[in-house]
């Protein structure tokens, strides 16, 4: 059985001015002989939060790792199909992956601050890409990034202490600050709250809401309520296929697909 | 004799293992549920109580047995002031070998009464050993047997016994180290009574052979100024430094390549191949240095109009460096592999290239381990003997020129102690003084290494 999805955005009462930031067509991923994603066609709207939900192993993380070409790092992983960012194909051999990753940042499931000071963690990206001509500009970038990540007030007095010494939620916000320090266009978040307690989760969700004003955000989550709270569009994955993609409201209130309905109401998955 | 006793003890404890197990099963009416622990734990309990006290007594008995007999046998000689400790030991070993019928040559008649005394005493001591051991076994068995009849928690007791045994093994290693240090220390102290420690540590003239030349022309050369160890310290440091100049860059880069760049297949083949370098006997490296590398350097040097002695610090250092490459590369590879992948991904995700990621994230995170591996390699280089003996020469030159012959602490220890030596003159005792200096040298390096590693850990964890 094959699900062919017609994404009829115009028909579902969408804003006509929306701009598509990233679009994938017939995106398939193989780990060696095993196919992990099947012909994914999906459009990510600029300055909106898109949530990807689905049971474990359904390919959500594999999908977002395609968008900044992080799957290149994995041996045996082969990505086929088209990924366009601002209408430009990025899934080619000639694409500079480092430039893609500069434009499309990523936050991981487990907070992974570098074993450096808080300051150096945030300054890492700007230093590599030469974004700051002098120390003062760098200081400003670090301060602004930490402020945007809602961490500034908690760490401003101890910027030279190790980032690994922060609490889990603070570490994750530090990673978000690190990701936004180079001013990307898109932020991919791979289950950013799964290792955090509810209070830290609430903080991150608040932050996502704030960040979507300046960035396009894709978030993979296992929490249905989180998807409902933070996202405008939601995609439901199952066994490597995109089953349904629609406005979050529609997905949670009146999904077109029976499987989506079952998953959301907790009948399987 | 002790072997027989040992096998008896083992046999006893083995049988009491089964006896204990069976007894406790009977006690529980053959229903394990009535017991606090599984039946074999009661067996172990009984067996341990049977063997351990006896073994401990046997151990200490064997240590003190001979010295107690010695005190009694030699009590007459002690009164004679003309006989010193060395002579006493000699007499006693003669007595022992006569008693054991291993003495070759004519037996000195004056010793015969003492030999008889020795044999008689030995018999008494052997008998009392049996008696004490037997009663110890009986007593502890009675105690343990009563315990298991009370259905104690044998599982926990066995746990404690095992813990105790492991503790014993751990302390054994520590005591051995102490023993080594002490034996070095006593000989060194003897040395430092005839040569001042200050002259030893600061003198620049090393010629221990001259200490005994009674030739008129060198009559003035007294004991003090031929034991200056500075040239040796310098030679050791110098050759180790040359070795590190080879081993650190090559080892570090090959380790990084193996861990980060090479394909899995390549690494699987290459890593063991590099590790073979560490398995080559150092004597073979010595050949290599003395017969291939040394002459090669000389040849190349002559082309450039340089005077290279065929035994040079450079040849020894370079070959030693090759030898310790695997220490650095293998450990570097392991340490880099231990850096969590999430850090690499975090760096890639910001658009860093592979080499940027390695330079700025992976290496700093792996630094404590890398520093540790380098320091390990240094202490290996300092302690290395064979290569320097064969390739660096014996001349104690105090020179900055790597093309000249040089010598190290270890080389001098070897040359001093080779052949027939008596251990009561400053020349041979100097070897112990060098040994203990070397020991403190490497200890110092290890302490520094540990403190660096600790500091980095505090910073990064």
XYZ file of C-alpha atoms in Angstrom:
730
model
C 0.000 0.000 0.000
C 1.271 3.392 -0.805
C 0.156 6.711 0.541
C 0.233 9.467 -1.955
C -0.358 12.740 -0.348
C -1.826 15.664 -2.069
C -0.988 18.661 -0.028
C -3.645 21.077 -0.876
C -2.640 24.032 1.159
C -4.801 26.513 -0.607
C -7.904 24.469 0.052
C -7.583 24.369 3.812
C -8.083 28.006 4.584
C -4.452 28.989 4.704
C -2.933 32.394 4.552
C -2.166 33.182 0.926
C 0.980 35.137 1.841
C 2.779 32.186 3.367
C 6.179 31.516 1.934
C 7.503 28.012 1.585
C 10.998 27.836 3.163
C 11.909 24.218 2.555
C 10.177 21.709 0.381
C 10.965 18.068 -0.169
C 9.799 15.977 -3.084
C 9.998 12.179 -3.278
C 12.538 12.160 -0.471
C 13.668 8.624 0.324
C 16.387 7.533 2.738
C 18.176 4.193 2.856
C 20.361 2.802 5.619
C 22.253 0.216 3.635
C 19.605 -2.087 2.190
C 16.923 -0.879 4.578
C 14.665 1.926 3.428
C 13.843 4.311 6.257
C 11.831 7.001 4.450
C 9.456 6.593 1.510
C 8.813 9.448 -0.928
C 8.235 12.254 1.518
C 6.621 15.354 0.041
C 6.444 18.094 2.615
C 6.508 21.899 2.677
C 7.797 23.889 5.613
C 6.362 27.372 5.933
C 8.570 30.301 6.840
C 8.237 31.710 10.361
C 5.938 28.904 11.410
C 6.530 25.973 13.711
C 6.075 22.611 12.045
C 5.753 19.637 14.383
C 6.500 16.103 13.290
C 4.855 13.360 15.318
C 4.693 9.612 15.087
C 5.733 6.463 16.919
C 9.412 5.696 17.580
C 11.367 4.583 14.550
C 8.921 6.140 12.091
C 11.553 8.288 10.420
C 10.843 11.752 11.872
C 14.418 12.271 13.033
C 15.811 10.817 9.820
C 13.670 13.289 7.952
C 14.841 16.417 9.726
C 18.446 15.260 9.554
C 18.056 15.287 5.776
C 17.206 18.964 5.835
C 20.644 20.073 7.030
C 22.416 17.110 5.452
C 23.373 15.661 8.841
C 22.800 12.201 7.437
C 25.985 12.657 5.446
C 27.856 11.921 8.647
C 26.398 8.441 8.891
C 28.109 5.733 6.836
C 25.842 3.720 4.561
C 23.147 6.358 4.641
C 21.827 7.341 1.218
C 19.392 10.190 0.602
C 17.444 10.321 -2.654
C 14.974 12.888 -3.928
C 14.760 16.616 -3.903
C 15.200 19.052 -1.004
C 14.789 22.677 -1.927
C 15.636 25.574 0.383
C 14.236 28.858 -0.916
C 13.693 27.076 -4.209
C 17.322 25.961 -4.494
C 18.191 22.295 -4.573
C 20.514 21.260 -1.723
C 20.601 17.483 -2.079
C 23.391 17.452 -4.640
C 27.006 16.421 -4.507
C 28.204 19.970 -5.160
C 26.272 21.569 -2.331
C 28.490 23.026 0.406
C 27.040 21.225 3.405
C 28.761 23.554 5.842
C 26.947 26.514 4.307
C 23.657 24.615 4.494
C 24.246 23.858 8.166
C 25.108 27.483 8.758
C 21.676 28.426 7.420
C 19.809 25.513 8.984
C 20.723 25.024 12.621
C 19.915 22.053 14.764
C 19.136 21.275 18.400
C 19.502 17.667 19.502
C 17.518 15.355 21.704
C 20.155 15.236 24.412
C 21.699 18.595 25.320
C 25.251 18.465 23.946
C 27.121 21.577 25.080
C 30.834 21.473 24.285
C 33.145 20.989 27.244
C 33.985 24.680 27.105
C 32.831 27.750 28.962
C 29.312 29.056 28.433
C 30.754 31.976 26.500
C 32.886 29.791 24.247
C 29.948 27.503 23.564
C 27.945 30.363 22.107
C 30.944 32.044 20.484
C 31.935 28.816 18.727
C 29.820 29.307 15.616
C 30.510 33.044 15.120
C 34.240 32.398 15.512
C 34.249 29.597 12.932
C 32.303 31.584 10.412
C 34.133 34.804 11.105
C 31.002 36.715 12.026
C 32.667 38.998 14.531
C 35.460 41.343 13.543
C 36.368 42.163 17.094
C 35.812 41.092 20.671
C 33.081 43.657 21.237
C 30.925 42.406 18.378
C 31.462 38.858 19.567
C 30.381 39.843 23.077
C 27.231 41.375 21.639
C 26.475 38.285 19.582
C 26.915 36.047 22.626
C 24.756 38.305 24.778
C 22.004 38.556 22.202
C 21.982 34.833 21.520
C 21.766 34.031 25.207
C 19.017 36.612 25.627
C 17.066 35.145 22.736
C 17.467 31.720 24.287
C 16.140 33.138 27.583
C 19.277 32.119 29.389
C 21.080 35.416 29.783
C 19.785 36.325 33.196
C 20.699 32.950 34.610
C 24.272 32.852 33.331
C 25.420 36.434 32.787
C 27.558 36.344 35.933
C 29.296 33.081 35.124
C 29.962 33.123 31.416
C 33.395 31.580 31.855
C 32.160 28.576 33.762
C 31.781 25.288 31.901
C 28.564 24.856 29.932
C 28.428 21.263 31.065
C 27.901 22.429 34.632
C 24.442 23.831 33.906
C 21.199 21.983 34.595
C 19.642 19.920 31.817
C 17.125 22.578 30.822
C 19.756 25.305 30.909
C 22.076 23.154 28.811
C 19.376 22.718 26.191
C 18.763 26.461 26.096
C 22.520 26.938 25.792
C 22.409 24.643 22.765
C 19.597 26.718 21.333
C 21.663 29.864 21.949
C 24.552 28.161 20.191
C 22.336 27.300 17.249
C 20.965 30.827 16.863
C 24.330 32.517 17.438
C 25.109 32.346 13.709
C 21.690 33.671 12.843
C 20.349 30.702 10.868
C 17.148 30.803 8.819
C 15.765 27.511 10.044
C 16.107 25.698 13.359
C 15.575 21.946 13.456
C 14.765 20.515 16.865
C 14.993 16.789 17.398
C 12.896 16.005 20.497
C 14.465 18.925 22.351
C 12.482 18.364 25.535
C 12.570 14.602 25.891
C 15.377 14.738 28.447
C 13.905 17.614 30.433
C 11.508 18.037 33.324
C 8.128 19.758 32.840
C 9.321 23.166 34.053
C 12.304 23.221 31.697
C 10.023 21.942 28.944
C 7.617 24.800 29.506
C 10.493 27.265 29.240
C 11.697 25.774 25.961
C 8.180 25.800 24.536
C 7.777 29.446 25.454
C 11.091 30.068 23.762
C 10.015 28.273 20.578
C 6.961 30.482 20.425
C 9.206 33.530 20.665
C 11.795 32.237 18.192
C 9.296 31.553 15.429
C 9.040 35.295 14.823
C 12.532 35.279 13.380
C 13.116 31.658 12.399
C 11.409 28.786 10.666
C 11.212 25.964 13.161
C 10.785 22.218 12.721
C 10.288 20.226 15.885
C 10.181 16.469 16.274
C 8.255 15.472 19.358
C 6.751 12.496 21.080
C 4.438 14.640 23.086
C 1.135 15.183 21.337
C 0.257 18.017 23.658
C 3.551 19.706 22.892
C 2.873 19.508 19.177
C -0.574 20.954 19.754
C 0.791 23.761 21.945
C 3.729 24.984 19.911
C 3.090 24.192 16.252
C 1.006 25.642 13.453
C 1.478 22.714 11.073
C 1.801 19.068 11.988
C 2.972 16.057 10.051
C 2.240 12.504 11.132
C 4.819 9.858 10.203
C 4.357 6.140 10.366
C 6.786 3.423 9.231
C 8.779 5.840 7.113
C 5.796 7.371 5.377
C 4.182 10.735 5.825
C 0.605 9.762 6.566
C -0.900 13.177 6.993
C 0.284 16.752 6.934
C -1.961 19.619 7.779
C -2.711 22.550 10.047
C -2.141 21.496 13.623
C -5.664 22.419 14.564
C -7.073 20.248 11.830
C -4.819 17.301 12.653
C -5.799 17.304 16.301
C -9.477 18.077 15.886
C -10.492 16.436 12.683
C -7.768 14.429 10.944
C -8.459 13.118 7.469
C -6.749 9.833 8.058
C -7.966 7.080 10.341
C -4.405 6.197 11.419
C -3.723 9.769 12.468
C -6.938 9.745 14.441
C -5.946 6.499 16.156
C -2.453 7.711 16.994
C -3.611 11.019 18.382
C -6.247 9.460 20.535
C -3.690 6.972 21.782
C -5.144 3.843 20.263
C -1.799 2.741 18.831
C 1.803 3.770 18.719
C 57.126 -29.964 53.821
C 55.057 -26.836 53.462
C 53.711 -28.193 50.195
C 52.357 -31.260 51.980
C 50.752 -29.063 54.620
C 49.240 -26.870 51.927
C 47.706 -29.774 50.088
C 46.326 -31.090 53.379
C 44.711 -27.748 54.081
C 43.212 -27.649 50.595
C 41.949 -31.186 50.908
C 40.399 -30.411 54.300
C 38.636 -27.305 53.098
C 37.366 -29.049 49.972
C 35.903 -31.882 52.007
C 34.380 -29.481 54.483
C 32.760 -27.656 51.601
C 30.758 -30.790 50.823
C 30.285 -31.687 54.474
C 28.933 -28.236 55.244
C 26.634 -28.301 52.275
C 25.245 -31.720 53.165
C 24.912 -30.907 56.856
C 22.985 -27.765 56.258
C 20.678 -29.507 53.814
C 19.924 -32.103 56.442
C 19.362 -29.312 58.939
C 16.786 -27.828 56.578
C 15.056 -31.169 56.059
C 16.183 -31.030 52.414
C 14.086 -27.989 51.732
C 16.187 -25.044 50.625
C 13.404 -22.625 51.570
C 14.184 -23.234 55.251
C 17.691 -21.851 54.831
C 18.828 -18.258 54.892
C 21.201 -18.813 51.978
C 21.742 -21.397 49.288
C 23.451 -24.534 50.703
C 26.715 -24.025 48.793
C 27.274 -20.758 50.664
C 27.421 -22.739 53.894
C 29.928 -24.999 52.160
C 32.049 -22.001 51.134
C 31.736 -20.583 54.635
C 33.027 -23.751 56.238
C 35.759 -24.198 53.641
C 36.940 -20.618 54.083
C 37.016 -20.911 57.859
C 38.954 -24.132 57.515
C 41.583 -22.803 55.136
C 42.051 -19.079 55.836
C 43.232 -19.038 59.496
C 45.550 -21.963 58.802
C 46.975 -20.280 55.714
C 47.571 -17.029 57.566
C 49.365 -18.829 60.404
C 51.409 -20.847 57.897
C 52.397 -17.695 56.035
C 53.718 -15.863 59.075
C 55.244 -19.014 60.504
C 57.266 -19.575 57.320
C 58.487 -16.006 57.408
C 59.724 -16.070 61.006
C 60.650 -19.724 61.339
C 64.181 -19.456 60.039
C 65.057 -16.231 61.837
C 63.911 -17.670 65.166
C 66.029 -20.780 64.647
C 68.902 -18.528 63.648
C 68.734 -16.564 66.859
C 68.944 -19.740 68.953
C 71.627 -21.446 66.894
C 73.892 -18.446 66.646
C 73.542 -17.240 70.209
C 77.105 -18.388 70.991
C 78.663 -16.610 68.052
C 76.928 -13.381 68.931
C 79.170 -13.096 71.997
C 82.258 -13.032 69.827
C 82.920 -9.407 68.876
C 85.214 -10.318 65.968
C 82.340 -11.785 63.974
C 80.204 -9.238 62.156
C 76.784 -9.598 60.576
C 78.060 -10.697 57.191
C 80.116 -13.458 58.726
C 77.186 -14.555 60.893
C 75.026 -14.911 57.803
C 77.717 -16.931 56.086
C 78.066 -19.283 59.062
C 74.346 -19.756 59.274
C 73.986 -20.568 55.588
C 76.771 -23.103 55.982
C 74.938 -24.691 58.893
C 71.710 -24.844 56.910
C 73.314 -26.421 53.874
C 75.138 -28.991 56.008
C 71.889 -29.864 57.720
C 70.155 -30.275 54.406
C 73.123 -32.344 53.125
C 73.761 -29.972 50.273
C 77.152 -28.820 51.496
C 79.982 -29.454 49.097
C 83.596 -29.758 50.271
C 84.886 -30.708 53.703
C 82.574 -29.994 56.552
C 84.116 -27.652 59.137
C 84.240 -29.714 62.343
C 83.575 -26.808 64.676
C 80.146 -26.324 63.157
C 78.880 -29.861 63.759
C 77.395 -29.238 67.224
C 75.542 -26.277 65.807
C 74.253 -28.336 62.912
C 72.886 -30.854 65.408
C 71.334 -28.053 67.377
C 69.812 -26.728 64.187
C 68.310 -30.097 63.225
C 66.878 -30.615 66.694
C 65.390 -27.145 66.784
C 63.999 -27.564 63.323
C 62.240 -30.744 64.349
C 60.675 -29.089 67.357
C 59.538 -26.151 65.304
C 58.111 -28.350 62.575
C 56.169 -30.400 65.133
C 54.839 -27.371 66.898
C 53.857 -25.950 63.511
C 51.764 -29.042 62.875
C 50.216 -28.831 66.297
C 49.388 -25.154 66.004
C 47.991 -25.474 62.498
C 45.913 -28.497 63.378
C 44.448 -26.925 66.464
C 43.763 -23.720 64.536
C 41.871 -25.670 61.910
C 39.913 -27.613 64.522
C 39.037 -24.503 66.505
C 37.916 -22.470 63.542
C 35.989 -25.424 62.157
C 34.166 -25.884 65.435
C 33.300 -22.220 65.459
C 32.146 -22.225 61.837
C 30.198 -25.458 62.223
C 28.271 -24.063 65.170
C 27.587 -20.957 63.139
C 26.066 -22.837 60.221
C 23.965 -24.917 62.583
C 22.473 -21.603 63.692
C 21.428 -21.068 60.054
C 23.323 -17.797 59.772
C 23.211 -15.637 56.642
C 26.163 -17.375 55.051
C 25.782 -15.537 51.756
C 26.706 -12.238 53.386
C 29.609 -13.754 55.301
C 31.018 -15.258 52.107
C 30.661 -11.830 50.489
C 32.732 -10.333 53.297
C 35.393 -13.009 52.975
C 35.693 -12.401 49.239
C 35.953 -8.668 49.827
C 38.715 -9.277 52.341
C 40.639 -11.453 49.894
C 40.446 -8.794 47.209
C 41.601 -6.145 49.654
C 44.555 -8.359 50.503
C 45.547 -8.654 46.847
C 45.295 -4.887 46.393
C 47.509 -4.171 49.406
C 49.998 -6.777 48.239
C 50.775 -4.660 45.177
C 51.280 -1.597 47.346
C 53.577 -3.435 49.750
C 55.640 -4.711 46.844
C 56.208 -1.150 45.702
C 57.239 -0.202 49.219
C 59.581 -3.155 49.324
C 61.250 -2.129 46.081
C 61.671 1.449 47.244
C 63.051 0.352 50.607
C 65.600 -2.027 49.102
C 66.784 0.739 46.785
C 66.802 3.193 49.659
C 69.024 1.132 51.974
C 71.686 0.587 49.341
C 71.512 4.222 48.302
C 71.969 5.363 51.882
C 75.141 3.260 52.049
C 76.289 4.973 48.870
C 75.542 8.413 50.191
C 77.603 7.779 53.299
C 80.708 7.608 51.133
C 79.677 10.130 48.464
C 77.826 13.292 49.368
C 74.349 13.579 47.893
C 75.126 17.110 46.803
C 78.122 16.010 44.728
C 76.075 13.207 43.246
C 73.248 15.473 42.144
C 75.318 18.415 40.965
C 78.673 16.992 39.836
C 79.376 16.996 36.131
C 82.026 14.301 36.047
C 80.832 10.705 35.840
C 83.609 8.128 35.890
C 82.805 5.503 38.529
C 85.554 3.197 37.225
C 88.167 5.708 38.377
C 87.071 5.426 42.004
C 89.403 2.457 42.491
C 92.306 3.280 40.328
C 95.281 3.265 42.633
C 97.517 4.620 39.955
C 99.879 7.336 41.125
C 98.920 9.721 38.362
C 95.274 9.808 39.349
C 95.867 9.484 43.040
C 94.307 12.879 43.478
C 91.013 11.772 41.958
C 89.095 11.029 45.114
C 85.764 9.330 45.462
C 83.747 12.539 45.535
C 84.257 13.995 42.122
C 83.812 10.919 39.924
C 80.175 10.361 40.858
C 78.628 13.480 39.344
C 75.359 12.301 37.798
C 74.454 15.449 35.883
C 75.726 14.085 32.527
C 73.498 11.051 33.029
C 70.450 13.110 33.919
C 71.114 15.278 30.930
C 71.637 12.321 28.591
C 68.419 10.721 29.783
C 66.402 13.896 29.333
C 68.021 14.673 26.013
C 67.431 11.260 24.449
C 63.889 11.129 25.823
C 63.252 14.576 24.330
C 64.510 13.438 20.915
C 62.287 10.377 21.199
C 59.266 12.532 22.037
C 59.998 14.778 19.038
C 59.486 11.703 16.886
C 56.753 9.946 18.799
C 54.398 12.810 19.671
C 53.700 14.258 16.209
C 53.667 10.925 14.409
C 51.677 9.177 17.124
C 49.233 12.016 17.592
C 48.473 12.472 13.924
C 48.210 8.776 13.196
C 45.906 8.431 16.202
C 43.721 11.279 14.953
C 43.698 9.831 11.458
C 42.715 6.391 12.700
C 39.974 7.724 14.923
C 38.452 10.395 12.717
C 39.338 9.981 9.059
C 40.154 6.405 8.171
C 37.468 3.983 7.084
C 36.492 1.306 9.534
C 38.160 -1.352 7.431
C 41.444 0.526 7.188
C 41.488 1.107 10.928
C 40.797 -2.538 11.661
C 43.888 -3.537 9.696
C 46.203 -0.640 10.541
C 45.771 -0.359 14.285
C 47.082 -3.840 15.118
C 49.911 -3.281 12.655
C 50.997 -0.138 14.472
C 50.653 -1.901 17.787
C 53.115 -4.528 16.571
C 55.751 -1.798 16.984
C 55.179 -1.929 20.724
C 55.578 -5.688 20.746
C 59.022 -5.803 19.139
C 61.651 -6.687 21.769
C 63.744 -3.661 22.634
C 66.926 -5.580 21.892
C 65.806 -5.822 18.286
C 65.288 -2.060 18.260
C 68.794 -1.831 19.644
C 70.165 -3.770 16.648
C 68.186 -1.576 14.355
C 69.510 1.592 15.980
C 73.117 0.441 16.196
C 73.441 -1.292 12.841
C 71.076 0.587 10.556
C 70.010 3.984 11.848
C 73.329 4.984 13.445
C 75.487 4.280 10.360
C 72.797 5.826 8.158
C 72.929 9.069 10.123
C 76.679 8.997 9.905
C 76.536 8.532 6.157
C 74.055 11.348 5.700
C 76.028 13.540 8.100
C 79.237 13.013 6.152
C 77.511 14.144 2.962
C 76.788 17.432 4.693
C 80.258 17.619 6.171
C 79.046 16.908 9.713
C 80.910 14.772 12.130
C 78.549 12.108 13.417
C 79.770 9.483 15.810
C 78.399 6.043 14.990
C 76.903 5.864 18.457
C 74.837 8.985 18.763
C 72.063 10.317 20.947
C 70.134 11.091 17.790
C 70.068 7.500 16.538
C 69.037 6.147 19.927
C 66.418 8.858 20.401
C 64.864 8.435 16.961
C 64.591 4.666 17.270
C 63.198 5.011 20.777
C 60.665 7.461 19.373
C 59.614 4.912 16.774
C 59.213 2.368 19.521
C 56.829 4.511 21.547
C 54.706 5.709 18.606
C 52.061 3.065 19.309
C 51.762 4.178 22.947
C 50.777 7.624 21.781
C 48.771 6.668 18.695
C 46.799 3.840 20.209
C 45.858 5.746 23.340
C 45.045 8.863 21.345
C 42.800 6.795 19.108
C 41.032 5.264 22.102
C 40.621 8.582 23.857
C 39.258 10.304 20.744
C 36.841 7.470 20.202
C 35.614 7.946 23.741
C 34.581 11.539 22.990
C 30.811 11.352 22.606
C 29.547 11.583 19.059
C 26.941 14.105 20.135
C 29.705 16.709 20.493
C 30.834 16.142 16.911
C 27.264 16.382 15.650
C 26.749 19.560 17.639
C 29.739 21.089 15.918
C 28.800 19.848 12.446
C 25.309 21.221 12.944
C 26.712 24.740 13.262
C 28.476 24.318 9.946
C 31.950 23.484 11.221
C 34.123 21.370 8.959
C 35.649 18.139 10.081
C 39.072 19.552 10.844
C 37.563 22.519 12.710
C 35.496 20.104 14.742
C 38.517 17.976 15.575
C 40.690 20.955 16.407
C 38.186 22.882 18.490
C 35.911 20.282 20.024
C 37.263 16.746 19.867
C 40.885 17.385 20.785
C 40.158 19.718 23.709
C 37.705 17.188 25.067
C 40.219 14.394 24.634
C 43.159 16.422 25.914
C 43.483 14.903 29.390
C 43.718 11.456 27.876
C 46.182 12.603 25.253
C 48.378 14.333 27.837
C 48.208 11.169 29.898
C 49.312 9.047 26.971
C 52.194 11.363 26.175
C 53.402 11.343 29.768
C 53.141 7.578 29.793
C 55.289 7.522 26.690
C 57.803 9.835 28.368
C 58.201 7.622 31.396
C 58.591 4.694 29.027
C 61.307 6.574 27.164
C 63.134 7.488 30.361
C 63.077 3.929 31.631
C 64.139 2.419 28.297
C 67.481 0.664 28.509
C 68.377 -1.687 25.688
C 68.245 0.775 22.799
C 70.476 3.279 24.550
C 72.905 0.639 25.703
C 73.344 -0.498 22.127
C 73.057 2.741 20.215
C 73.941 5.734 22.370
C 77.277 4.703 23.767
C 78.660 4.895 27.287
C 80.487 8.178 27.261
C 79.059 10.505 29.847
C 79.245 13.640 27.727
C 77.559 16.781 28.822
C 76.691 18.066 25.374
C 73.926 19.720 23.434
C 75.029 18.084 20.193
C 72.718 15.188 19.335
C 75.308 13.762 16.978
C 77.709 12.891 19.774
C 77.624 9.826 21.952
C 75.591 10.162 25.103
C 74.547 7.985 27.965
C 71.594 7.561 30.271
C 70.854 6.563 33.843
C 69.622 3.131 32.809
C 72.652 2.438 30.626
C 75.002 3.240 33.497
C 73.088 1.005 35.899
C 73.508 -1.840 33.430
C 77.208 -1.265 32.863
C 77.860 -0.950 36.589
C 76.076 -4.161 37.495
C 77.208 -6.354 34.597
C 79.609 -9.157 35.508
C 80.909 -10.199 38.928
C 80.387 -7.485 41.439
C 80.635 -7.133 45.155
C 77.944 -5.015 46.635
C 79.920 -3.196 49.272
C 81.758 -0.584 47.291
C 80.561 2.846 46.149
C 80.726 1.903 42.472
C 78.016 -0.729 42.635
C 76.053 1.164 45.249
C 75.983 4.050 42.810
C 73.681 1.902 40.665
C 71.120 1.877 43.449
C 71.444 5.587 43.936
C 70.814 6.029 40.212
C 67.901 3.614 40.428
C 66.188 5.534 43.184
C 66.795 8.818 41.374
C 65.163 7.358 38.284
C 62.283 6.130 40.415
C 61.656 9.587 41.834
C 62.053 11.089 38.377
C 59.271 8.985 36.879
C 57.186 9.332 40.028
C 57.456 13.093 39.649
C 56.322 12.891 36.012
C 53.397 10.671 36.936
C 52.308 13.018 39.693
C 52.392 15.945 37.277
C 50.486 13.895 34.694
C 47.795 13.012 37.200
C 47.411 16.572 38.401
C 47.070 17.850 34.816
C 44.481 15.221 34.021
C 42.610 16.055 37.208
C 42.573 19.749 36.445
C 41.169 19.134 32.969
C 38.554 16.801 34.395
C 37.421 19.406 36.873
C 37.126 21.865 34.044
C 35.162 19.674 31.731
C 32.956 17.491 33.907
